mmCIF file with all atom_site columns, C-alpha atoms in Angstrom:
data_model
loop_
_atom_site.group_PDB
_atom_site.id
_atom_site.type_symbol
_atom_site.label_atom_id
_atom_site.label_alt_id
_atom_site.label_comp_id
_atom_site.label_asym_id
_atom_site.label_entity_id
_atom_site.label_seq_id
_atom_site.pdbx_PDB_ins_code
_atom_site.Cartn_x
_atom_site.Cartn_y
_atom_site.Cartn_z
_atom_site.occupancy
_atom_site.B_iso_or_equiv
_atom_site.pdbx_formal_charge
_atom_site.auth_seq_id
_atom_site.auth_comp_id
_atom_site.auth_asym_id
_atom_site.auth_atom_id
_atom_site.pdbx_PDB_model_num
ATOM 1   C CA . MET B 1 1   ? -9.983  -7.617  37.501 1.00 0.00 ? 290 MET B CA 1
ATOM 2   C CA . THR B 1 2   ? -7.764  -8.066  40.506 1.00 0.00 ? 291 THR B CA 1
ATOM 3   C CA . GLU B 1 3   ? -9.202  -8.245  43.982 1.00 0.00 ? 292 GLU B CA 1
ATOM 4   C CA . SER B 1 4   ? -7.963  -4.910  44.908 1.00 0.00 ? 293 SER B CA 1
ATOM 5   C CA . LYS B 1 5   ? -9.825  -3.137  42.121 1.00 0.00 ? 294 LYS B CA 1
ATOM 6   C CA . SER B 1 6   ? -13.099 -5.012  42.662 1.00 0.00 ? 295 SER B CA 1
ATOM 7   C CA . LYS B 1 7   ? -16.043 -3.167  44.344 1.00 0.00 ? 296 LYS B CA 1
ATOM 8   C CA . ALA B 1 8   ? -18.968 -4.627  46.005 1.00 0.00 ? 297 ALA B CA 1
ATOM 9   C CA . VAL B 1 9   ? -21.825 -5.581  43.541 1.00 0.00 ? 298 VAL B CA 1
ATOM 10  C CA . ASP B 1 10  ? -25.384 -6.213  44.632 1.00 0.00 ? 299 ASP B CA 1
ATOM 11  C CA . LEU B 1 11  ? -26.430 -9.713  43.223 1.00 0.00 ? 300 LEU B CA 1
ATOM 12  C CA . ILE B 1 12  ? -29.996 -9.171  44.785 1.00 0.00 ? 301 ILE B CA 1
ATOM 13  C CA . HIS B 1 13  ? -31.534 -5.796  45.844 1.00 0.00 ? 302 HIS B CA 1
ATOM 14  C CA . LEU B 1 14  ? -35.259 -6.025  46.535 1.00 0.00 ? 303 LEU B CA 1
ATOM 15  C CA . ALA B 1 15  ? -36.717 -2.991  48.232 1.00 0.00 ? 304 ALA B CA 1
ATOM 16  C CA . ASP B 1 16  ? -40.068 -1.188  48.500 1.00 0.00 ? 305 ASP B CA 1
ATOM 17  C CA . ALA B 1 17  ? -41.496 2.208   49.574 1.00 0.00 ? 306 ALA B CA 1
ATOM 18  C CA . ASP B 1 18  ? -42.526 0.744   52.968 1.00 0.00 ? 307 ASP B CA 1
ATOM 19  C CA . GLY B 1 19  ? -38.739 0.304   53.903 1.00 0.00 ? 308 GLY B CA 1
ATOM 20  C CA . ASN B 1 20  ? -38.716 -3.591  53.388 1.00 0.00 ? 309 ASN B CA 1
ATOM 21  C CA . ARG B 1 21  ? -35.379 -4.573  51.994 1.00 0.00 ? 310 ARG B CA 1
ATOM 22  C CA . CYS B 1 22  ? -33.224 -7.571  51.153 1.00 0.00 ? 311 CYS B CA 1
ATOM 23  C CA . THR B 1 23  ? -29.751 -7.197  49.560 1.00 0.00 ? 312 THR B CA 1
ATOM 24  C CA . VAL B 1 24  ? -27.227 -9.790  48.770 1.00 0.00 ? 313 VAL B CA 1
ATOM 25  C CA . ARG B 1 25  ? -23.880 -7.777  48.299 1.00 0.00 ? 314 ARG B CA 1
ATOM 26  C CA . VAL B 1 26  ? -21.024 -9.651  46.808 1.00 0.00 ? 315 VAL B CA 1
ATOM 27  C CA . THR B 1 27  ? -17.874 -8.326  48.411 1.00 0.00 ? 316 THR B CA 1
ATOM 28  C CA . GLY B 1 28  ? -15.012 -10.398 46.849 1.00 0.00 ? 317 GLY B CA 1
ATOM 29  C CA . ARG B 1 29  ? -13.461 -13.832 46.541 1.00 0.00 ? 318 ARG B CA 1
ATOM 30  C CA . SER B 1 30  ? -13.447 -16.106 49.571 1.00 0.00 ? 319 SER B CA 1
ATOM 31  C CA . GLN B 1 31  ? -9.862  -17.340 49.150 1.00 0.00 ? 320 GLN B CA 1
ATOM 32  C CA . PRO B 1 32  ? -8.210  -15.323 46.390 1.00 0.00 ? 321 PRO B CA 1
ATOM 33  C CA . GLY B 1 33  ? -5.309  -17.140 44.856 1.00 0.00 ? 322 GLY B CA 1
ATOM 34  C CA . VAL B 1 34  ? -6.153  -20.458 46.585 1.00 0.00 ? 323 VAL B CA 1
ATOM 35  C CA . LEU B 1 35  ? -7.123  -22.876 43.825 1.00 0.00 ? 324 LEU B CA 1
ATOM 36  C CA . THR B 1 36  ? -9.875  -24.661 45.744 1.00 0.00 ? 325 THR B CA 1
ATOM 37  C CA . GLY B 1 37  ? -11.492 -21.453 47.114 1.00 0.00 ? 326 GLY B CA 1
ATOM 38  C CA . HIS B 1 38  ? -10.739 -18.869 44.502 1.00 0.00 ? 327 HIS B CA 1
ATOM 39  C CA . ASP B 1 39  ? -14.113 -18.978 42.651 1.00 0.00 ? 328 ASP B CA 1
ATOM 40  C CA . ILE B 1 40  ? -16.199 -18.964 45.921 1.00 0.00 ? 329 ILE B CA 1
ATOM 41  C CA . LEU B 1 41  ? -17.501 -15.501 46.533 1.00 0.00 ? 330 LEU B CA 1
ATOM 42  C CA . ARG B 1 42  ? -18.114 -13.815 49.821 1.00 0.00 ? 331 ARG B CA 1
ATOM 43  C CA . ALA B 1 43  ? -21.434 -11.905 50.274 1.00 0.00 ? 332 ALA B CA 1
ATOM 44  C CA . ASP B 1 44  ? -23.303 -9.980  53.002 1.00 0.00 ? 333 ASP B CA 1
ATOM 45  C CA . VAL B 1 45  ? -26.946 -10.474 53.194 1.00 0.00 ? 334 VAL B CA 1
ATOM 46  C CA . LEU B 1 46  ? -28.689 -7.391  54.388 1.00 0.00 ? 335 LEU B CA 1
ATOM 47  C CA . VAL B 1 47  ? -32.253 -7.709  55.650 1.00 0.00 ? 336 VAL B CA 1
ATOM 48  C CA . SER B 1 48  ? -34.279 -4.762  56.848 1.00 0.00 ? 337 SER B CA 1
ATOM 49  C CA . ALA B 1 49  ? -37.960 -4.248  57.852 1.00 0.00 ? 338 ALA B CA 1
ATOM 50  C CA . SER B 1 50  ? -39.877 -2.663  60.802 1.00 0.00 ? 339 SER B CA 1
ATOM 51  C CA . PHE B 1 51  ? -39.107 -5.898  62.834 1.00 0.00 ? 340 PHE B CA 1
ATOM 52  C CA . VAL B 1 52  ? -35.704 -6.851  61.729 1.00 0.00 ? 341 VAL B CA 1
ATOM 53  C CA . ASP B 1 53  ? -32.387 -5.266  60.829 1.00 0.00 ? 342 ASP B CA 1
ATOM 54  C CA . ALA B 1 54  ? -29.682 -7.965  60.050 1.00 0.00 ? 343 ALA B CA 1
ATOM 55  C CA . ARG B 1 55  ? -26.401 -8.496  58.303 1.00 0.00 ? 344 ARG B CA 1
ATOM 56  C CA . LEU B 1 56  ? -25.468 -12.125 57.674 1.00 0.00 ? 345 LEU B CA 1
ATOM 57  C CA . GLU B 1 57  ? -22.660 -13.792 55.745 1.00 0.00 ? 346 GLU B CA 1
ATOM 58  C CA . MET B 1 58  ? -22.973 -16.050 52.842 1.00 0.00 ? 347 MET B CA 1
ATOM 59  C CA . CYS B 1 59  ? -20.706 -17.885 50.426 1.00 0.00 ? 348 CYS B CA 1
ATOM 60  C CA . LEU B 1 60  ? -21.644 -18.314 46.686 1.00 0.00 ? 349 LEU B CA 1
ATOM 61  C CA . SER B 1 61  ? -20.303 -20.908 44.445 1.00 0.00 ? 350 SER B CA 1
ATOM 62  C CA . PRO B 1 62  ? -20.219 -20.843 40.620 1.00 0.00 ? 351 PRO B CA 1
ATOM 63  C CA . GLN B 1 63  ? -23.068 -23.393 40.833 1.00 0.00 ? 352 GLN B CA 1
ATOM 64  C CA . ASP B 1 64  ? -25.083 -21.048 43.062 1.00 0.00 ? 353 ASP B CA 1
ATOM 65  C CA . LEU B 1 65  ? -24.842 -18.325 40.347 1.00 0.00 ? 354 LEU B CA 1
ATOM 66  C CA . SER B 1 66  ? -25.822 -20.833 37.584 1.00 0.00 ? 355 SER B CA 1
ATOM 67  C CA . SER B 1 67  ? -28.824 -21.951 39.606 1.00 0.00 ? 356 SER B CA 1
ATOM 68  C CA . TRP B 1 68  ? -29.858 -18.442 40.297 1.00 0.00 ? 357 TRP B CA 1
ATOM 69  C CA . GLN B 1 69  ? -29.556 -17.616 36.496 1.00 0.00 ? 358 GLN B CA 1
ATOM 70  C CA . GLN B 1 70  ? -31.777 -20.678 35.807 1.00 0.00 ? 359 GLN B CA 1
ATOM 71  C CA . SER B 1 71  ? -34.301 -19.659 38.401 1.00 0.00 ? 360 SER B CA 1
ATOM 72  C CA . LEU B 1 72  ? -34.593 -16.058 37.205 1.00 0.00 ? 361 LEU B CA 1
ATOM 73  C CA . ALA B 1 73  ? -35.167 -17.415 33.654 1.00 0.00 ? 362 ALA B CA 1
ATOM 74  C CA . GLU B 1 74  ? -38.116 -19.527 34.774 1.00 0.00 ? 363 GLU B CA 1
ATOM 75  C CA . LEU B 1 75  ? -39.604 -17.242 37.463 1.00 0.00 ? 364 LEU B CA 1
ATOM 76  C CA . THR B 1 76  ? -43.370 -16.519 37.165 1.00 0.00 ? 365 THR B CA 1
ATOM 77  C CA . PRO B 1 77  ? -46.113 -15.777 39.610 1.00 0.00 ? 366 PRO B CA 1
ATOM 78  C CA . GLY B 1 78  ? -46.339 -18.763 41.930 1.00 0.00 ? 367 GLY B CA 1
ATOM 79  C CA . GLY B 1 79  ? -42.722 -19.682 41.334 1.00 0.00 ? 368 GLY B CA 1
ATOM 80  C CA . HIS B 1 80  ? -39.585 -19.426 43.530 1.00 0.00 ? 369 HIS B CA 1
ATOM 81  C CA . ALA B 1 81  ? -35.852 -19.006 43.424 1.00 0.00 ? 370 ALA B CA 1
ATOM 82  C CA . SER B 1 82  ? -33.274 -19.619 46.078 1.00 0.00 ? 371 SER B CA 1
ATOM 83  C CA . LEU B 1 83  ? -29.586 -19.248 46.852 1.00 0.00 ? 372 LEU B CA 1
ATOM 84  C CA . GLY B 1 84  ? -27.510 -21.386 49.141 1.00 0.00 ? 373 GLY B CA 1
ATOM 85  C CA . GLY B 1 85  ? -29.121 -23.931 51.482 1.00 0.00 ? 374 GLY B CA 1
ATOM 86  C CA . ASP B 1 86  ? -26.784 -26.891 51.787 1.00 0.00 ? 375 ASP B CA 1
ATOM 87  C CA . ARG B 1 87  ? -24.040 -24.914 53.409 1.00 0.00 ? 376 ARG B CA 1
ATOM 88  C CA . GLY B 1 88  ? -25.773 -22.664 55.881 1.00 0.00 ? 377 GLY B CA 1
ATOM 89  C CA . LEU B 1 89  ? -27.778 -19.479 55.063 1.00 0.00 ? 378 LEU B CA 1
ATOM 90  C CA . THR B 1 90  ? -30.671 -19.986 52.589 1.00 0.00 ? 379 THR B CA 1
ATOM 91  C CA . LEU B 1 91  ? -32.256 -17.121 50.831 1.00 0.00 ? 380 LEU B CA 1
ATOM 92  C CA . GLY B 1 92  ? -35.488 -17.533 48.853 1.00 0.00 ? 381 GLY B CA 1
ATOM 93  C CA . VAL B 1 93  ? -37.710 -15.419 46.794 1.00 0.00 ? 382 VAL B CA 1
ATOM 94  C CA . HIS B 1 94  ? -41.319 -16.509 46.073 1.00 0.00 ? 383 HIS B CA 1
ATOM 95  C CA . VAL B 1 95  ? -43.382 -14.521 43.435 1.00 0.00 ? 384 VAL B CA 1
ATOM 96  C CA . ASN B 1 96  ? -46.815 -14.193 44.992 1.00 0.00 ? 385 ASN B CA 1
ATOM 97  C CA . ASP B 1 97  ? -48.235 -12.156 42.042 1.00 0.00 ? 386 ASP B CA 1
ATOM 98  C CA . GLU B 1 98  ? -47.075 -9.518  39.681 1.00 0.00 ? 387 GLU B CA 1
ATOM 99  C CA . ARG B 1 99  ? -46.657 -6.929  42.399 1.00 0.00 ? 388 ARG B CA 1
ATOM 100 C CA . ALA B 1 100 ? -45.415 -8.770  45.437 1.00 0.00 ? 389 ALA B CA 1
ATOM 101 C CA . VAL B 1 101 ? -42.610 -11.161 46.446 1.00 0.00 ? 390 VAL B CA 1
ATOM 102 C CA . SER B 1 102 ? -41.965 -13.048 49.745 1.00 0.00 ? 391 SER B CA 1
ATOM 103 C CA . VAL B 1 103 ? -38.406 -13.231 50.651 1.00 0.00 ? 392 VAL B CA 1
ATOM 104 C CA . TRP B 1 104 ? -37.237 -15.627 53.444 1.00 0.00 ? 393 TRP B CA 1
ATOM 105 C CA . VAL B 1 105 ? -33.860 -15.869 55.021 1.00 0.00 ? 394 VAL B CA 1
ATOM 106 C CA . GLU B 1 106 ? -32.870 -18.746 57.070 1.00 0.00 ? 395 GLU B CA 1
ATOM 107 C CA . ASP B 1 107 ? -29.559 -19.036 58.857 1.00 0.00 ? 396 ASP B CA 1
ATOM 108 C CA . PRO B 1 108 ? -29.994 -22.064 61.081 1.00 0.00 ? 397 PRO B CA 1
ATOM 109 C CA . ASP B 1 109 ? -27.674 -20.625 63.825 1.00 0.00 ? 398 ASP B CA 1
ATOM 110 C CA . ARG B 1 110 ? -28.868 -17.034 63.839 1.00 0.00 ? 399 ARG B CA 1
ATOM 111 C CA . LEU B 1 111 ? -32.122 -15.986 62.159 1.00 0.00 ? 400 LEU B CA 1
ATOM 112 C CA . THR B 1 112 ? -35.148 -17.088 60.257 1.00 0.00 ? 401 THR B CA 1
ATOM 113 C CA . THR B 1 113 ? -37.483 -14.380 58.851 1.00 0.00 ? 402 THR B CA 1
ATOM 114 C CA . THR B 1 114 ? -39.853 -13.709 55.901 1.00 0.00 ? 403 THR B CA 1
ATOM 115 C CA . LEU B 1 115 ? -40.437 -10.287 54.323 1.00 0.00 ? 404 LEU B CA 1
ATOM 116 C CA . MET B 1 116 ? -43.179 -9.221  51.962 1.00 0.00 ? 405 MET B CA 1
ATOM 117 C CA . ILE B 1 117 ? -41.657 -6.747  49.280 1.00 0.00 ? 406 ILE B CA 1
ATOM 118 C CA . ARG B 1 118 ? -43.316 -4.995  46.484 1.00 0.00 ? 407 ARG B CA 1
ATOM 119 C CA . PRO B 1 119 ? -40.342 -4.449  44.101 1.00 0.00 ? 408 PRO B CA 1
ATOM 120 C CA . PRO B 1 120 ? -40.601 -2.510  40.757 1.00 0.00 ? 409 PRO B CA 1
ATOM 121 C CA . GLY B 1 121 ? -42.262 -4.289  37.874 1.00 0.00 ? 410 GLY B CA 1
ATOM 122 C CA . ASP B 1 122 ? -38.916 -4.955  36.031 1.00 0.00 ? 411 ASP B CA 1
ATOM 123 C CA . TRP B 1 123 ? -37.035 -6.438  39.003 1.00 0.00 ? 412 TRP B CA 1
ATOM 124 C CA . ILE B 1 124 ? -36.403 -9.844  37.244 1.00 0.00 ? 413 ILE B CA 1
ATOM 125 C CA . ASP B 1 125 ? -34.730 -8.313  34.266 1.00 0.00 ? 414 ASP B CA 1
ATOM 126 C CA . GLU B 1 126 ? -32.808 -5.956  36.631 1.00 0.00 ? 415 GLU B CA 1
ATOM 127 C CA . HIS B 1 127 ? -31.601 -9.027  38.601 1.00 0.00 ? 416 HIS B CA 1
ATOM 128 C CA . ARG B 1 128 ? -30.350 -10.850 35.391 1.00 0.00 ? 417 ARG B CA 1
ATOM 129 C CA . GLY B 1 129 ? -28.180 -7.636  34.868 1.00 0.00 ? 418 GLY B CA 1
ATOM 130 C CA . ARG B 1 130 ? -26.995 -7.769  38.404 1.00 0.00 ? 419 ARG B CA 1
ATOM 131 C CA . LEU B 1 131 ? -25.901 -11.377 37.918 1.00 0.00 ? 420 LEU B CA 1
ATOM 132 C CA . GLN B 1 132 ? -23.940 -10.468 34.890 1.00 0.00 ? 421 GLN B CA 1
ATOM 133 C CA . ASP B 1 133 ? -22.268 -7.600  36.798 1.00 0.00 ? 422 ASP B CA 1
ATOM 134 C CA . VAL B 1 134 ? -21.152 -10.103 39.452 1.00 0.00 ? 423 VAL B CA 1
ATOM 135 C CA . ARG B 1 135 ? -19.782 -12.446 36.831 1.00 0.00 ? 424 ARG B CA 1
ATOM 136 C CA . GLN B 1 136 ? -17.931 -9.623  35.162 1.00 0.00 ? 425 GLN B CA 1
ATOM 137 C CA . ALA B 1 137 ? -16.342 -8.522  38.501 1.00 0.00 ? 426 ALA B CA 1
ATOM 138 C CA . TRP B 1 138 ? -15.340 -11.976 39.487 1.00 0.00 ? 427 TRP B CA 1
ATOM 139 C CA . PRO B 1 139 ? -15.087 -14.225 36.498 1.00 0.00 ? 428 PRO B CA 1
ATOM 140 C CA . ARG B 1 140 ? -14.638 -17.979 36.969 1.00 0.00 ? 429 ARG B CA 1
ATOM 141 C CA . GLU B 1 141 ? -10.921 -18.682 36.876 1.00 0.00 ? 430 GLU B CA 1
ATOM 142 C CA . VAL B 1 142 ? -10.691 -22.288 38.087 1.00 0.00 ? 431 VAL B CA 1
ATOM 143 C CA . VAL B 1 143 ? -12.120 -25.540 36.477 1.00 0.00 ? 432 VAL B CA 1
ATOM 144 C CA . GLU B 1 144 ? -12.815 -28.894 38.207 1.00 0.00 ? 433 GLU B CA 1
ATOM 145 C CA . THR B 1 145 ? -11.049 -31.449 35.864 1.00 0.00 ? 434 THR B CA 1
ATOM 146 C CA . ALA B 1 146 ? -12.034 -34.470 37.870 1.00 0.00 ? 435 ALA B CA 1
ATOM 147 C CA . PRO B 1 147 ? -13.661 -34.887 41.281 1.00 0.00 ? 436 PRO B CA 1
ATOM 148 C CA . LEU B 1 148 ? -11.708 -32.868 43.648 1.00 0.00 ? 437 LEU B CA 1
ATOM 149 C CA . ALA B 1 149 ? -9.048  -32.088 41.028 1.00 0.00 ? 438 ALA B CA 1
ATOM 150 C CA . TYR B 1 150 ? -8.805  -28.364 40.026 1.00 0.00 ? 439 TYR B CA 1
ATOM 151 C CA . GLU B 1 151 ? -6.767  -26.252 37.626 1.00 0.00 ? 440 GLU B CA 1
ATOM 152 C CA . TRP B 1 152 ? -6.442  -22.548 36.728 1.00 0.00 ? 441 TRP B CA 1
ATOM 153 C CA . ILE B 1 153 ? -8.341  -21.783 33.466 1.00 0.00 ? 442 ILE B CA 1
ATOM 154 C CA . PRO B 1 154 ? -5.717  -20.859 30.980 1.00 0.00 ? 443 PRO B CA 1
ATOM 155 C CA . ASP B 1 155 ? -5.001  -17.014 30.956 1.00 0.00 ? 444 ASP B CA 1
ATOM 156 C CA . HIS B 1 156 ? -6.615  -16.602 34.369 1.00 0.00 ? 445 HIS B CA 1
ATOM 157 C CA . ARG B 1 157 ? -6.009  -13.025 35.601 1.00 0.00 ? 446 ARG B CA 1
ATOM 158 C CA . TYR B 1 158 ? -5.167  -13.578 39.270 1.00 0.00 ? 447 TYR B CA 1
#
């Protein structure tokens, strides 16, 4: 899928009836056509509650998506999953119990906040599907052949 045909895809969408919401909306490739930045994805982190309404930017690497997939596979009450962290904004989800999650967003230069959200009971399965939607919209097209050496995957579509 070329960049011009791609639409924004929500990787994370946690919301409840009280108006608490956290969305990670992937909007495209960071540097389409540039070998070293092609597979890095741009995303908006939208956080809303009675005390906060923020839009922050985040970049997601293929490793971030793999880590998120692994975290979702192992997520149970008392567990947590996170995105980012070593490059700026960190977003984390802690499963408090079967009905509530704590979501924290930390952007060292702009905002640190925590929300309590009561998502639908099937939210983990839904988020596995969201991850697949992101990967389908922006498939990996670059491979690292050695440290700091990159090549296009054969038959890449860009």
